[in-house]
mmCIF file with all atom_site columns, C-alpha atoms and ligand atoms in Angstrom:
data_model
loop_
_atom_site.group_PDB
_atom_site.id
_atom_site.type_symbol
_atom_site.label_atom_id
_atom_site.label_alt_id
_atom_site.label_comp_id
_atom_site.label_asym_id
_atom_site.label_entity_id
_atom_site.label_seq_id
_atom_site.pdbx_PDB_ins_code
_atom_site.Cartn_x
_atom_site.Cartn_y
_atom_site.Cartn_z
_atom_site.occupancy
_atom_site.B_iso_or_equiv
_atom_site.pdbx_formal_charge
_atom_site.auth_seq_id
_atom_site.auth_comp_id
_atom_site.auth_asym_id
_atom_site.auth_atom_id
_atom_site.pdbx_PDB_model_num
ATOM   1  C  CA  . MET C 1 1  ? 5.961   -7.442  6.638  1.00 96.00 ? 9  MET C CA  1
ATOM   2  C  CA  . LEU C 1 2  ? 2.203   -6.972  6.529  1.00 97.00 ? 10 LEU C CA  1
ATOM   3  C  CA  . ILE C 1 3  ? 0.863   -4.284  4.203  1.00 98.00 ? 11 ILE C CA  1
ATOM   4  C  CA  . GLU C 1 4  ? -2.810  -3.491  4.648  1.00 98.00 ? 12 GLU C CA  1
ATOM   5  C  CA  . ILE C 1 5  ? -4.574  -1.540  1.918  1.00 98.00 ? 13 ILE C CA  1
ATOM   6  C  CA  . CYS C 1 6  ? -7.827  0.147   2.790  1.00 98.00 ? 14 CYS C CA  1
ATOM   7  C  CA  . ILE C 1 7  ? -10.757 -0.966  0.670  1.00 97.00 ? 15 ILE C CA  1
ATOM   8  C  CA  . GLY C 1 8  ? -13.322 1.149   2.496  1.00 98.00 ? 16 GLY C CA  1
ATOM   9  C  CA  . SER C 1 9  ? -15.680 3.179   0.329  1.00 98.00 ? 17 SER C CA  1
ATOM   10 C  CA  . SER C 1 10 ? -13.681 6.411   0.395  1.00 98.00 ? 18 SER C CA  1
ATOM   11 C  CA  . CYS C 1 11 ? -10.384 4.703   -0.459 1.00 98.00 ? 19 CYS C CA  1
ATOM   12 C  CA  . HIS C 1 12 ? -12.162 2.552   -3.022 1.00 97.00 ? 20 HIS C CA  1
ATOM   13 C  CA  . LEU C 1 13 ? -13.177 5.748   -4.827 1.00 97.00 ? 21 LEU C CA  1
ATOM   14 C  CA  . LYS C 1 14 ? -9.574  6.978   -4.610 1.00 97.00 ? 22 LYS C CA  1
ATOM   15 C  CA  . GLY C 1 15 ? -8.344  3.863   -6.390 1.00 97.00 ? 23 GLY C CA  1
ATOM   16 C  CA  . SER C 1 16 ? -7.602  1.127   -3.873 1.00 97.00 ? 24 SER C CA  1
ATOM   17 C  CA  . HIS C 1 17 ? -8.103  -1.477  -6.585 1.00 97.00 ? 25 HIS C CA  1
ATOM   18 C  CA  . ASP C 1 18 ? -5.366  0.092   -8.726 1.00 97.00 ? 26 ASP C CA  1
ATOM   19 C  CA  . MET C 1 19 ? -3.240  0.455   -5.608 1.00 97.00 ? 27 MET C CA  1
ATOM   20 C  CA  . ILE C 1 20 ? -3.479  -3.276  -4.895 1.00 97.00 ? 28 ILE C CA  1
ATOM   21 C  CA  . GLU C 1 21 ? -2.309  -3.974  -8.451 1.00 98.00 ? 29 GLU C CA  1
ATOM   22 C  CA  . LEU C 1 22 ? 0.621   -1.572  -8.053 1.00 98.00 ? 30 LEU C CA  1
ATOM   23 C  CA  . PHE C 1 23 ? 1.668   -3.328  -4.841 1.00 98.00 ? 31 PHE C CA  1
ATOM   24 C  CA  . GLU C 1 24 ? 1.254   -6.795  -6.361 1.00 98.00 ? 32 GLU C CA  1
ATOM   25 C  CA  . LYS C 1 25 ? 3.401   -5.849  -9.334 1.00 98.00 ? 33 LYS C CA  1
ATOM   26 C  CA  . ALA C 1 26 ? 6.102   -4.155  -7.245 1.00 98.00 ? 34 ALA C CA  1
ATOM   27 C  CA  . ILE C 1 27 ? 6.249   -7.126  -4.866 1.00 98.00 ? 35 ILE C CA  1
ATOM   28 C  CA  . ALA C 1 28 ? 6.610   -9.551  -7.789 1.00 98.00 ? 36 ALA C CA  1
ATOM   29 C  CA  . ASP C 1 29 ? 9.170   -7.361  -9.596 1.00 98.00 ? 37 ASP C CA  1
ATOM   30 C  CA  . ASN C 1 30 ? 11.312  -7.268  -6.468 1.00 98.00 ? 38 ASN C CA  1
ATOM   31 C  CA  . ASN C 1 31 ? 10.833  -10.948 -5.583 1.00 97.00 ? 39 ASN C CA  1
ATOM   32 C  CA  . LEU C 1 32 ? 9.325   -10.125 -2.228 1.00 98.00 ? 40 LEU C CA  1
ATOM   33 C  CA  . GLN C 1 33 ? 6.553   -12.709 -2.313 1.00 96.00 ? 41 GLN C CA  1
ATOM   34 C  CA  . ASN C 1 34 ? 8.044   -14.494 0.711  1.00 96.00 ? 42 ASN C CA  1
ATOM   35 C  CA  . ASP C 1 35 ? 8.678   -11.293 2.669  1.00 96.00 ? 43 ASP C CA  1
ATOM   36 C  CA  . VAL C 1 36 ? 5.511   -9.282  2.226  1.00 97.00 ? 44 VAL C CA  1
ATOM   37 C  CA  . VAL C 1 37 ? 1.876   -10.148 2.842  1.00 97.00 ? 45 VAL C CA  1
ATOM   38 C  CA  . LEU C 1 38 ? -0.769  -7.954  1.220  1.00 97.00 ? 46 LEU C CA  1
ATOM   39 C  CA  . ALA C 1 39 ? -4.161  -7.654  2.851  1.00 97.00 ? 47 ALA C CA  1
ATOM   40 C  CA  . GLY C 1 40 ? -7.285  -5.617  2.431  1.00 97.00 ? 48 GLY C CA  1
ATOM   41 C  CA  . SER C 1 41 ? -8.694  -3.647  5.329  1.00 97.00 ? 49 SER C CA  1
ATOM   42 C  CA  . PHE C 1 42 ? -11.901 -1.857  6.191  1.00 97.00 ? 50 PHE C CA  1
ATOM   43 C  CA  . CYS C 1 43 ? -11.884 1.893   6.775  1.00 98.00 ? 51 CYS C CA  1
ATOM   44 C  CA  . MET C 1 44 ? -8.885  2.994   8.851  1.00 97.00 ? 52 MET C CA  1
ATOM   45 C  CA  . GLY C 1 45 ? -10.463 6.284   9.857  1.00 97.00 ? 53 GLY C CA  1
ATOM   46 C  CA  . CYS C 1 46 ? -8.167  8.364   7.666  1.00 96.00 ? 54 CYS C CA  1
ATOM   47 C  CA  . CYS C 1 47 ? -10.524 8.951   4.757  1.00 97.00 ? 55 CYS C CA  1
ATOM   48 C  CA  . SER C 1 48 ? -9.737  12.652  4.524  1.00 96.00 ? 56 SER C CA  1
ATOM   49 C  CA  . GLN C 1 49 ? -6.041  12.264  3.815  1.00 95.00 ? 57 GLN C CA  1
ATOM   50 C  CA  . GLU C 1 50 ? -4.799  12.277  0.243  1.00 96.00 ? 58 GLU C CA  1
ATOM   51 C  CA  . GLY C 1 51 ? -4.525  8.899   -1.440 1.00 97.00 ? 59 GLY C CA  1
ATOM   52 C  CA  . VAL C 1 52 ? -5.421  5.388   -0.377 1.00 98.00 ? 60 VAL C CA  1
ATOM   53 C  CA  . SER C 1 53 ? -4.766  4.543   3.264  1.00 98.00 ? 61 SER C CA  1
ATOM   54 C  CA  . VAL C 1 54 ? -1.998  1.977   3.646  1.00 98.00 ? 62 VAL C CA  1
ATOM   55 C  CA  . LYS C 1 55 ? -0.799  0.580   6.960  1.00 98.00 ? 63 LYS C CA  1
ATOM   56 C  CA  . ILE C 1 56 ? 2.446   -1.293  7.522  1.00 96.00 ? 64 ILE C CA  1
ATOM   57 C  CA  . ASP C 1 57 ? 2.780   -3.799  10.367 1.00 96.00 ? 65 ASP C CA  1
ATOM   58 C  CA  . ASP C 1 58 ? 0.113   -2.188  12.537 1.00 83.00 ? 66 ASP C CA  1
ATOM   59 C  CA  . GLY C 1 59 ? 2.066   1.052   12.501 1.00 91.00 ? 67 GLY C CA  1
ATOM   60 C  CA  . GLU C 1 60 ? 1.568   4.433   10.932 1.00 91.00 ? 68 GLU C CA  1
ATOM   61 C  CA  . ILE C 1 61 ? -1.099  4.908   8.251  1.00 96.00 ? 69 ILE C CA  1
ATOM   62 C  CA  . PHE C 1 62 ? 0.121   6.505   5.032  1.00 97.00 ? 70 PHE C CA  1
ATOM   63 C  CA  . GLY C 1 63 ? -1.798  8.102   2.190  1.00 98.00 ? 71 GLY C CA  1
ATOM   64 C  CA  . VAL C 1 64 ? -0.500  6.523   -0.999 1.00 98.00 ? 72 VAL C CA  1
ATOM   65 C  CA  . THR C 1 65 ? -1.232  7.861   -4.481 1.00 98.00 ? 73 THR C CA  1
ATOM   66 C  CA  . LYS C 1 66 ? -0.126  6.692   -7.917 1.00 96.00 ? 74 LYS C CA  1
ATOM   67 C  CA  . GLU C 1 67 ? 2.231   9.657   -7.912 1.00 97.00 ? 75 GLU C CA  1
ATOM   68 C  CA  . ASN C 1 68 ? 3.992   8.888   -4.624 1.00 97.00 ? 76 ASN C CA  1
ATOM   69 C  CA  . PHE C 1 69 ? 3.774   5.093   -4.896 1.00 98.00 ? 77 PHE C CA  1
ATOM   70 C  CA  . ASN C 1 70 ? 7.362   4.537   -6.100 1.00 98.00 ? 78 ASN C CA  1
ATOM   71 C  CA  . ASP C 1 71 ? 8.834   6.696   -3.344 1.00 98.00 ? 79 ASP C CA  1
ATOM   72 C  CA  . PHE C 1 72 ? 6.612   5.040   -0.768 1.00 97.00 ? 80 PHE C CA  1
ATOM   73 C  CA  . PHE C 1 73 ? 7.506   1.533   -1.918 1.00 98.00 ? 81 PHE C CA  1
ATOM   74 C  CA  . LYS C 1 74 ? 11.223  2.259   -1.922 1.00 98.00 ? 82 LYS C CA  1
ATOM   75 C  CA  . THR C 1 75 ? 11.456  3.945   1.452  1.00 97.00 ? 83 THR C CA  1
ATOM   76 C  CA  . LYS C 1 76 ? 8.828   2.072   3.451  1.00 96.00 ? 84 LYS C CA  1
ATOM   77 C  CA  . VAL C 1 77 ? 9.020   -1.405  1.907  1.00 97.00 ? 85 VAL C CA  1
ATOM   78 C  CA  . LEU C 1 78 ? 12.266  -2.024  0.007  1.00 97.00 ? 86 LEU C CA  1
ATOM   79 C  CA  . ASP C 1 79 ? 14.467  -0.283  2.563  1.00 95.00 ? 87 ASP C CA  1
ATOM   80 C  CA  . ALA C 1 80 ? 12.713  -2.037  5.431  1.00 93.00 ? 88 ALA C CA  1
ATOM   81 C  CA  . VAL C 1 81 ? 12.628  -5.719  4.398  1.00 91.00 ? 89 VAL C CA  1
HETATM 82 S  S1  . FES Z 2 .  ? -12.182 4.410   3.603  1.00 76.46 ? 2  FES Z S1  1
HETATM 83 FE FE1 . FES Z 2 .  ? -10.023 4.208   3.711  1.00 76.46 ? 2  FES Z FE1 1
HETATM 84 S  S2  . FES Z 2 .  ? -9.510  5.257   5.518  1.00 76.46 ? 2  FES Z S2  1
HETATM 85 FE FE2 . FES Z 2 .  ? -11.666 5.412   5.431  1.00 76.46 ? 2  FES Z FE2 1
#
């Protein structure tokens, strides 16, 4: 699974650096280092949505916040790998 985290200027201001750390920690905690690749991405064109833009496997783009991160990780990553 490829998870791309937007590091464009708008998402940067919304905390993409913290988001990368949340993903890195969750991937390590769940031993998914061999199943998930994290990557940075330029602007995905979704700057106006809430949260940092995160794309999974070239699919839908989600707006991920610190508040919805755990739900997002469980439903879109843990349940899918
Ligand atoms: S800067 Fe992230 S979607 Fe535009």
